[in-house]
Tab-separated table of C-alpha atoms and ligand atoms in Angstrom:
chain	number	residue	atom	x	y	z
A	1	UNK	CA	0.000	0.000	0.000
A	2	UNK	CA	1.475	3.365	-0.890
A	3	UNK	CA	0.463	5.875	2.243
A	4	UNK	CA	0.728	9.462	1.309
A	5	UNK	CA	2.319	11.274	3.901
A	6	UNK	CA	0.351	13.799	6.340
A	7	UNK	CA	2.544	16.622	7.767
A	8	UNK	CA	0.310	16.725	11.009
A	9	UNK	CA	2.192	13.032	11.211
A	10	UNK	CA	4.814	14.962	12.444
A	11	UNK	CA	2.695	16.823	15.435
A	12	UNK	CA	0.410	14.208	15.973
A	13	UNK	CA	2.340	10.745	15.205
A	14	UNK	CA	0.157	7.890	15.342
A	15	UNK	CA	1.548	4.740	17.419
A	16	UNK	CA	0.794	2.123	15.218
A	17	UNK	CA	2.897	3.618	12.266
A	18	UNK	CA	6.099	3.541	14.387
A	19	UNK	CA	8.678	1.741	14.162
A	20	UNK	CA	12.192	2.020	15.922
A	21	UNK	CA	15.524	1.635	14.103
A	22	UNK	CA	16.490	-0.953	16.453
A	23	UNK	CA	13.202	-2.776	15.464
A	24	UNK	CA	13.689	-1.870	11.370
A	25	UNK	CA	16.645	-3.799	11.461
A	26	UNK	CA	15.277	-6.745	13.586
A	27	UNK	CA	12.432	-7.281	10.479
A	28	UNK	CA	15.428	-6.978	8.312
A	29	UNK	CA	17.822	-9.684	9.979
A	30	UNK	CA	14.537	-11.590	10.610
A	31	UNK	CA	14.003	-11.389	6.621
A	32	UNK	CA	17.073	-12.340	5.953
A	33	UNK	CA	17.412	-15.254	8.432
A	34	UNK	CA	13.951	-16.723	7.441
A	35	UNK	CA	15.548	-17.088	4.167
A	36	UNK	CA	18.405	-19.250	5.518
A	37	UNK	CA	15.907	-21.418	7.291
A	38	UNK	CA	17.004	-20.247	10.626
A	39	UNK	CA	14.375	-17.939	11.812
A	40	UNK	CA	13.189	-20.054	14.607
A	41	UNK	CA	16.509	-20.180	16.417
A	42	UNK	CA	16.297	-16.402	16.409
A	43	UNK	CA	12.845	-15.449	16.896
A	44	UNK	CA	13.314	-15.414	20.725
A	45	UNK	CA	15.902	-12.473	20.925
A	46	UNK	CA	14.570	-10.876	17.654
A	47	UNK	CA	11.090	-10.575	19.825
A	48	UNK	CA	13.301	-9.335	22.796
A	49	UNK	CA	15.121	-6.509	21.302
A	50	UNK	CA	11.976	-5.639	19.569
A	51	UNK	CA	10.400	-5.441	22.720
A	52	UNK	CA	13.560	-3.487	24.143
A	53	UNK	CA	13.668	-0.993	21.362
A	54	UNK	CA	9.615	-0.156	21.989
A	55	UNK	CA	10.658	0.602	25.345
A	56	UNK	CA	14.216	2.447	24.483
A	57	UNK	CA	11.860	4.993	22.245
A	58	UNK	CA	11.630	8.561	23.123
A	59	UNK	CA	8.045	9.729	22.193
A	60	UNK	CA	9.595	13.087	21.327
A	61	UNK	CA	11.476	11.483	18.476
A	62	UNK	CA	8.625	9.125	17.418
A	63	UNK	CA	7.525	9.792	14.036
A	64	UNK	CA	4.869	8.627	11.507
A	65	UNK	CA	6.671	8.755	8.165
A	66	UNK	CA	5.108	6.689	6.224
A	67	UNK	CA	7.458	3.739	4.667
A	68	UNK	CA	7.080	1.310	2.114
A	69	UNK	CA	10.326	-0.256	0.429
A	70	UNK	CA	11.568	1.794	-2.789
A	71	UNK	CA	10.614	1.333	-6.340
A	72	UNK	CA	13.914	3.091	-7.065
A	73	UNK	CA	16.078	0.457	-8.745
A	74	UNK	CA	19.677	0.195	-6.610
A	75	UNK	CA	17.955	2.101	-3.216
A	76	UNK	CA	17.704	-1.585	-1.522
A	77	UNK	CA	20.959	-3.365	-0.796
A	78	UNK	CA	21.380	-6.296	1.341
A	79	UNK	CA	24.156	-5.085	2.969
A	80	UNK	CA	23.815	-4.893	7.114
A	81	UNK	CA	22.042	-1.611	7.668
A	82	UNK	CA	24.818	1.108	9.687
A	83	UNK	CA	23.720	0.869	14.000
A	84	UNK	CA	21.471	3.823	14.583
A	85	UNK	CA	23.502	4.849	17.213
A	86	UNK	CA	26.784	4.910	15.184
A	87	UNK	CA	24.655	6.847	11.991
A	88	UNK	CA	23.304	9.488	14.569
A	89	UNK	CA	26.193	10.245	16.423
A	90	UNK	CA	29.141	9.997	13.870
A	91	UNK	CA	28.658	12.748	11.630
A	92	UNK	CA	30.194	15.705	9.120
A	93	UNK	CA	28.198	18.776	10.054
A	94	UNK	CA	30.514	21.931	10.090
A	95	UNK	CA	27.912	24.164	11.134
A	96	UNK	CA	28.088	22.487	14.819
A	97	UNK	CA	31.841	21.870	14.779
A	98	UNK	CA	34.632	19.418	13.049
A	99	UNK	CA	34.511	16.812	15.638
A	100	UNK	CA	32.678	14.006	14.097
A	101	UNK	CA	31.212	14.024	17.669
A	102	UNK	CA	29.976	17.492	17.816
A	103	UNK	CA	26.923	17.631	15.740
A	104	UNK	CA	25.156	14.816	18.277
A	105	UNK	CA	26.547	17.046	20.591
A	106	UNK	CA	25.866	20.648	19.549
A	107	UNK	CA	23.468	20.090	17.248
A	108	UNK	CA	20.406	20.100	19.538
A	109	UNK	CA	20.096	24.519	19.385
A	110	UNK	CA	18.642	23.810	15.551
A	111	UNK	CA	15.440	24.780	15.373
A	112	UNK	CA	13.706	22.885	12.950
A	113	UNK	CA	10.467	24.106	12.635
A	114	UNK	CA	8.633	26.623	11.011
A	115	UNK	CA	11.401	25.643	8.020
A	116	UNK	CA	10.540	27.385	4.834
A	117	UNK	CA	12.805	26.410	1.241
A	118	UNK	CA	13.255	28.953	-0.875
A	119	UNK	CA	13.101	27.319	-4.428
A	120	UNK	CA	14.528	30.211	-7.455
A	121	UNK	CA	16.310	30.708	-10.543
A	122	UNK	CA	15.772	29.255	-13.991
A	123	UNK	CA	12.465	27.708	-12.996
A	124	UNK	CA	8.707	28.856	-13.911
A	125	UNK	CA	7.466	28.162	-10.045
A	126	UNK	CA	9.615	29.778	-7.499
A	127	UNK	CA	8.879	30.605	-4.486
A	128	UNK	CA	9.026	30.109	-0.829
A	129	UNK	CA	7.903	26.353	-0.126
A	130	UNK	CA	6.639	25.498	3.510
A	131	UNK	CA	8.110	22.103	4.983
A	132	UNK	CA	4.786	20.841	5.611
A	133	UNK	CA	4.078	21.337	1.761
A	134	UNK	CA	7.026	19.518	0.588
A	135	UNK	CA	6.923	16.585	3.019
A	136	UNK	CA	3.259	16.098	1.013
A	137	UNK	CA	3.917	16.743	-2.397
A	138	UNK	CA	5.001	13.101	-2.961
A	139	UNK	CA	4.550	9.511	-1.264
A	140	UNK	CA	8.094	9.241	0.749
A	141	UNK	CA	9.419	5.694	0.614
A	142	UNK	CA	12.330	4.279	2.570
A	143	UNK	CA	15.309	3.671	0.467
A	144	UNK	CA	18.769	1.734	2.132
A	145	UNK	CA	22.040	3.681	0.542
A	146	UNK	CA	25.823	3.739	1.232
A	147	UNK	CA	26.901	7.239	1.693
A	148	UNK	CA	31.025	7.151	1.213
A	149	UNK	CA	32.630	9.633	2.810
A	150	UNK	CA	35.762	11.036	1.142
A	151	UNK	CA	37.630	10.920	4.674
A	152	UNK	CA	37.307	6.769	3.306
A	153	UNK	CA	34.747	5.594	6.053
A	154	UNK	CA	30.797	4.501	4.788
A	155	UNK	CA	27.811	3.571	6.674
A	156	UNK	CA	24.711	1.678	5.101
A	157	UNK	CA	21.267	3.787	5.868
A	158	UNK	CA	17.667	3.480	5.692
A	159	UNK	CA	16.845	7.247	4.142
A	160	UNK	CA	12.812	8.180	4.085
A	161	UNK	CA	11.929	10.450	1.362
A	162	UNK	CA	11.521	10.960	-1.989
A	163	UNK	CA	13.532	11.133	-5.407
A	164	UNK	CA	14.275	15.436	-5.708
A	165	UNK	CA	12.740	15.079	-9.641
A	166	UNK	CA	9.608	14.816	-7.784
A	167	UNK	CA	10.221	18.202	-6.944
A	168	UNK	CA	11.771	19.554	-9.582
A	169	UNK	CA	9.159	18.561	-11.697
A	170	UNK	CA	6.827	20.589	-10.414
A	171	UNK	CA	8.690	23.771	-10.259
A	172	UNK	CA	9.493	23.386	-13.994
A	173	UNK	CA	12.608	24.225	-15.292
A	174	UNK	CA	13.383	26.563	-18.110
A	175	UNK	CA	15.669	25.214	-21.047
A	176	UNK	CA	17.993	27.265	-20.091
A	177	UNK	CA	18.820	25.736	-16.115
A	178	UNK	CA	21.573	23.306	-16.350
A	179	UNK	CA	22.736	23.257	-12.743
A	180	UNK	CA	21.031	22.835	-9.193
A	181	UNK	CA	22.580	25.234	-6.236
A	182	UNK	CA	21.865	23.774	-3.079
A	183	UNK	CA	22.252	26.517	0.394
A	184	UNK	CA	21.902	24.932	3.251
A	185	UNK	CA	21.456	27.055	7.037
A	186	UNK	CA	24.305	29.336	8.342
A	187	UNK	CA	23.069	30.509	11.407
A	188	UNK	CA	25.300	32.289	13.973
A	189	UNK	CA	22.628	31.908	16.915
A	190	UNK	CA	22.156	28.339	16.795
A	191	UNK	CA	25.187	27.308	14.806
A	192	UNK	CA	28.401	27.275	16.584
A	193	UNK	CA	30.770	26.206	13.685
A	194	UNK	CA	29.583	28.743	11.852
A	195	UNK	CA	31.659	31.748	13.745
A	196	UNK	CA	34.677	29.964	12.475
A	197	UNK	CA	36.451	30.078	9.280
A	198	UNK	CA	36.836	26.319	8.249
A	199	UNK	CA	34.399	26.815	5.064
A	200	UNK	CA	32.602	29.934	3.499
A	201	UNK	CA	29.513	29.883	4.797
A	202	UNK	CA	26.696	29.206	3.960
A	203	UNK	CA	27.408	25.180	3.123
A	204	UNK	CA	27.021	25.112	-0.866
A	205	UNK	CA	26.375	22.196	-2.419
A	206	UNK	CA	25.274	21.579	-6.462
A	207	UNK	CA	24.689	19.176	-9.166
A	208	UNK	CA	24.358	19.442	-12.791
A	209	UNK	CA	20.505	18.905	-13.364
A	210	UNK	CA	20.633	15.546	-14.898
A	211	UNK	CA	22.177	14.064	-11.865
A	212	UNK	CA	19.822	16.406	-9.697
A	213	UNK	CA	16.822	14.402	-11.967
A	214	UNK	CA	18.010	11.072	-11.319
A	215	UNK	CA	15.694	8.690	-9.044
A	216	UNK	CA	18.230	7.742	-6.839
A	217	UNK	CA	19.028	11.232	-5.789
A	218	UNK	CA	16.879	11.841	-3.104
A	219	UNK	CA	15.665	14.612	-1.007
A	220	UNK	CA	15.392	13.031	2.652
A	221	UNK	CA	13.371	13.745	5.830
A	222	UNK	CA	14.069	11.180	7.948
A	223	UNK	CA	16.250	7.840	8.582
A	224	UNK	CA	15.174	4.385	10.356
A	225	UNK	CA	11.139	5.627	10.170
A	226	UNK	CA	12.148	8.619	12.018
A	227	UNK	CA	12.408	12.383	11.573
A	228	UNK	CA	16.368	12.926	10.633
A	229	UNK	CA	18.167	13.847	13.725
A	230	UNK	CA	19.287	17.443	13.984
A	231	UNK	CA	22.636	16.088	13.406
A	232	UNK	CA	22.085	14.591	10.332
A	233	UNK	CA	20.359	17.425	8.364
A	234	UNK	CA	17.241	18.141	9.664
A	235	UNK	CA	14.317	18.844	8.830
A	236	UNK	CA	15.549	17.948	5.295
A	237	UNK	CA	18.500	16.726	3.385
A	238	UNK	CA	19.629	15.686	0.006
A	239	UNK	CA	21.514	11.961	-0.405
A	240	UNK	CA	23.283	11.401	-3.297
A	241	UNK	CA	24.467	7.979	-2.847
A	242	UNK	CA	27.177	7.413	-5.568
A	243	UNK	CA	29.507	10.590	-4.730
A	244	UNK	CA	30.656	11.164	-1.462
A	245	UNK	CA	29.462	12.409	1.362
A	246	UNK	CA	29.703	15.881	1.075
A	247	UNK	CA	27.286	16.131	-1.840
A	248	UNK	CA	24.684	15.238	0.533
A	249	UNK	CA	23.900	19.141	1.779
A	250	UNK	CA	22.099	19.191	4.932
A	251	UNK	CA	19.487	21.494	6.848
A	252	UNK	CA	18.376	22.930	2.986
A	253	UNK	CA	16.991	26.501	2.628
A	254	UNK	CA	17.425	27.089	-0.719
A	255	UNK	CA	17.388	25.205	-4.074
A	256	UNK	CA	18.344	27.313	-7.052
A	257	UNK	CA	18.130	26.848	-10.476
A	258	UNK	CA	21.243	28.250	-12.570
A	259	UNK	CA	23.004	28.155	-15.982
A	260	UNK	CA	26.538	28.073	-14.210
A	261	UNK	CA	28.274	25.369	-12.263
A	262	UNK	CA	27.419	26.369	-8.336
A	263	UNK	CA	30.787	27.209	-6.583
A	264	UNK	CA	30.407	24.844	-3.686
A	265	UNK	CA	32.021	25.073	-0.611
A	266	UNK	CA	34.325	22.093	-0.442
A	267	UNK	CA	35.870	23.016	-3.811
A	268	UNK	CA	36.427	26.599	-2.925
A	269	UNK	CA	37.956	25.436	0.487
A	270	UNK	CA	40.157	22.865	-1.557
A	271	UNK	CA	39.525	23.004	-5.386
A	272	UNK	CA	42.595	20.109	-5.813
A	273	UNK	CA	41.136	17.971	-3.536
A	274	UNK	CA	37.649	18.471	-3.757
A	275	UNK	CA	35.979	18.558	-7.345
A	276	UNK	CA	32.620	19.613	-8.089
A	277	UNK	CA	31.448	16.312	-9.497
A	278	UNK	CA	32.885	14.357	-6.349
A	279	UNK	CA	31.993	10.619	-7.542
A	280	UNK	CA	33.337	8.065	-5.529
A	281	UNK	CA	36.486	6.819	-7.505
A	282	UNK	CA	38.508	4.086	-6.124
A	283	UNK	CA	41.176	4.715	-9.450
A	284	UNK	CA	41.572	8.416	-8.786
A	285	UNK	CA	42.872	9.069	-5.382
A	286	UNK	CA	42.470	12.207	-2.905
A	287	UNK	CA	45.924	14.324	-2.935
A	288	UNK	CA	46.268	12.995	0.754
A	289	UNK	CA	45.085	9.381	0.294
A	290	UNK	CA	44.288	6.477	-1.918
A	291	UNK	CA	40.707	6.260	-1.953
A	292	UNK	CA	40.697	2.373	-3.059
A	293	UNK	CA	39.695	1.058	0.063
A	294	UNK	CA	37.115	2.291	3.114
A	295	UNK	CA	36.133	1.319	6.329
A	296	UNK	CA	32.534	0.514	7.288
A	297	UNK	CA	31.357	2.614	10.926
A	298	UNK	CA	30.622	0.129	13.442
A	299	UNK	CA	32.695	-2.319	11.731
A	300	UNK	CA	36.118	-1.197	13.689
A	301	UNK	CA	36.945	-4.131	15.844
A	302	UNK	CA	39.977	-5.867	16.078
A	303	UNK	CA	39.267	-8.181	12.721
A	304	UNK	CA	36.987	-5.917	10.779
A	305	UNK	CA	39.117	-5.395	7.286
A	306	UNK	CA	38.436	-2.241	4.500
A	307	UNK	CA	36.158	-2.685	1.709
A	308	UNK	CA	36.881	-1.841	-1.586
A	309	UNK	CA	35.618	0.967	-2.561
A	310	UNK	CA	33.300	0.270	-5.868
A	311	UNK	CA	32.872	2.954	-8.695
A	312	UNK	CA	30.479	5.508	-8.442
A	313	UNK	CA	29.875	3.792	-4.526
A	314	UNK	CA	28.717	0.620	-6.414
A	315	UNK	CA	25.378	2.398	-7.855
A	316	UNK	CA	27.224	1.963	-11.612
A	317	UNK	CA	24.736	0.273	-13.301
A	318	UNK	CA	22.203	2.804	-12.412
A	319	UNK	CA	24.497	6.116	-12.991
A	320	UNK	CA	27.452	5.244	-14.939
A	321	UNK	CA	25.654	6.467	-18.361
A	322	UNK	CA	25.154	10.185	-16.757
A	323	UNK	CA	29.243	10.672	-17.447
A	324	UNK	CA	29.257	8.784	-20.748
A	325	UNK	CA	32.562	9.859	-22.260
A	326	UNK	CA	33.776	12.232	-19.539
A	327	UNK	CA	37.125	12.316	-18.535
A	328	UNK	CA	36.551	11.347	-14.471
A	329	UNK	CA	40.254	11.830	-14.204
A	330	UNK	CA	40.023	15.809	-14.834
A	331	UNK	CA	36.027	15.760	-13.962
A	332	UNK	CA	36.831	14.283	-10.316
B	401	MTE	N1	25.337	21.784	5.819
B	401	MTE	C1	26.228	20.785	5.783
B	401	MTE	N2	25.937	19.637	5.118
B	401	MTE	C2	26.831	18.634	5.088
B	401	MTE	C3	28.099	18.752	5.715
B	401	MTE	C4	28.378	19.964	6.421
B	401	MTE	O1	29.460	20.137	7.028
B	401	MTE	N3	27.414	20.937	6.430
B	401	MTE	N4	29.009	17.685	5.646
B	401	MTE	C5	28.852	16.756	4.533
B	401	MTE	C6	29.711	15.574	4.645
B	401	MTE	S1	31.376	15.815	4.377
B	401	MTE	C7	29.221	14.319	4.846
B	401	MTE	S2	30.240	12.939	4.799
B	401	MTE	C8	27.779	14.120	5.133
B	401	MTE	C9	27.631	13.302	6.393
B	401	MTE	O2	26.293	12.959	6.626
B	401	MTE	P1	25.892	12.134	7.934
B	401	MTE	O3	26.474	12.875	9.113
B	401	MTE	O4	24.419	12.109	7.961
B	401	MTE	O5	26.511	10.781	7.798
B	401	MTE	O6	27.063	15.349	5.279
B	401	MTE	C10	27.401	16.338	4.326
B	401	MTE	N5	26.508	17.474	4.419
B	402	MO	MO1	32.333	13.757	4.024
């Protein structure tokens, strides 16, 4: 059943349409093990730390997205989902410090709501778009992507949201827009990293359009069922799973439509390290560091070994014809 989201979900959240990380992951293993015949053996602690994670819950933080799995080809992977705890409280968020423990930490001043996006440029429908009016203009579904960071970790993540065509179909573009800006919050009040001098704020991000038009590019509102964390980008994000990390702009205010490539603001910080397409290339390494390898969060124990890192964060088959012919080499 496809349930179309209702933004009073988010005041009012229902009990019966929530579900914990702890428990998403449960069904998953569950799945998973039913498949190897071994579900019995299991079923006992499955039911336990279902039972556990009811309990663990903060209401505050309970929210009725409304899931169903993805008809996006290469958004479901079998892959162990990332911990929740390990996806909420190892982050990149500048804004609330470099520590990839300060934005669990910090991040709580964010005030997330009212959030308006201001959508302009090269389209025929800008304007100022209320959350509440985005979260409903299409059915969100939960989609399970690697985000790569270029730093060479990844973590495996259950995004809820939809595919940002949705959107940017119904602002229209004119002929003439070839790439998306993407502005995300710089607020001195409530943003502590922001006093600093680490990036130019405010946090740019862009694509060209055809990459911003692709299904598995995805503007996100929550992760594991929930609302996203403050620390990972609330009250909404953008995931771009086959570049890195950084692509992935969080706490959006403004979407702009443009003729020029968007200076963003990893490439001004670093233009040799950081290119504007950013794809995750395992041939091509970072001026610091070979980028063949990574290591999976939560996987750092005494025998966990690197991955190798897969072209275009494995998600080839679905986005390798968007740089037909390109040079990746120079267009890194
Ligand atoms: N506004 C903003 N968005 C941002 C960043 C940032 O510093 N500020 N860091 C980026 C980087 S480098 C990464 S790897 C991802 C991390 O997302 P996560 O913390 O949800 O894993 O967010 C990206 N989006
Ligand atoms: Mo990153």
């Amino acid at each position: 059943m496809l349930i179309k989201t209702n933004a009073n979900a988010f005041v009012h959240p229902v009990p019966s349409e929530i579900t914990s990380p702890a428990a998403c992951q449960s069904r998953r293993d569950l799945i998973r093990l039913m498949a190897t015949g071994v579900a019995g053996a299991a079923l006992a602690s499955w039911a336990a730390r279902e039972a556990l994670a009811q309990a663990w819950m903060p209401p505050g933080q309970q929210a009725a997205l409304s899931r169903r799995k993805t008809s996006v080809s290469g958004a479901l992977t079998l892959e162990k989902v990332t911990e929740y705890k390990h996806a909420s409280t190892y982050n990149n968020f500048y804004e609330f410090g470099t520590d990839k423990a300060d934005p669990a930490r910090n991040a709580h001043t964010l005030k997330t709501s009212p959030w308006t996006v201001e959508i302009e440029g090269l389209i025929k429908k800008p304007g100022r778009y209320a959350l509440e009016d985005l979260l409903k203009l299409s059915a969100q579904e939960e989609r399970i992507y690697r985000l790569r960071c270029v730093e060479g970790w990844s973590m495996v993540i259950p995004w809820v949201g939809y595919s940002l065509s949705e959107l940017i179909k119904k602002v229209e573009p004119l002929g003439s827009a070839k790439y998306v800006e993407f502005v995300t919050l710089a607020d001195p009040k409530t943003m502590p990293g922001v006093g600093s001098r680490v990036l130019d704020w405010p946090y740019v991000e862009g694509l060209r359009l055809d990459e911003a038009m692709h299904p598995l590019t995805l503007l996100a509102f929550g992760m594991y069922g929930e609302v996203l964390p403050r620390q990972n980008g609330a009250p909404l994000r953008l995931v771009v799973p086959w570049k890195y990390g950084f692509k992935s702009g969080k706490s959006l205010v403004k979407i702009r439509f443009t003729d020029k490539q968007p200076a963003t603001a990893w490439n001004k910080a670093a233009a040799n390290e950081y290119g504007f397409y950013s794809n995750v290339n395992p041939n091509v390494d970072h001026p610091r560091w070979s980028q063949a390898t990574e290591r999976r969060i939560g996987e750092d124990g005494l025998f966990a070994k690197k991955r190798k890192t897969l072209l275009f964060n494995g998600y080839e088959a679905q986005v390798g014809q968007l740089y037909a012919g390109m040079d990746l080499k120079k267009y890194f």
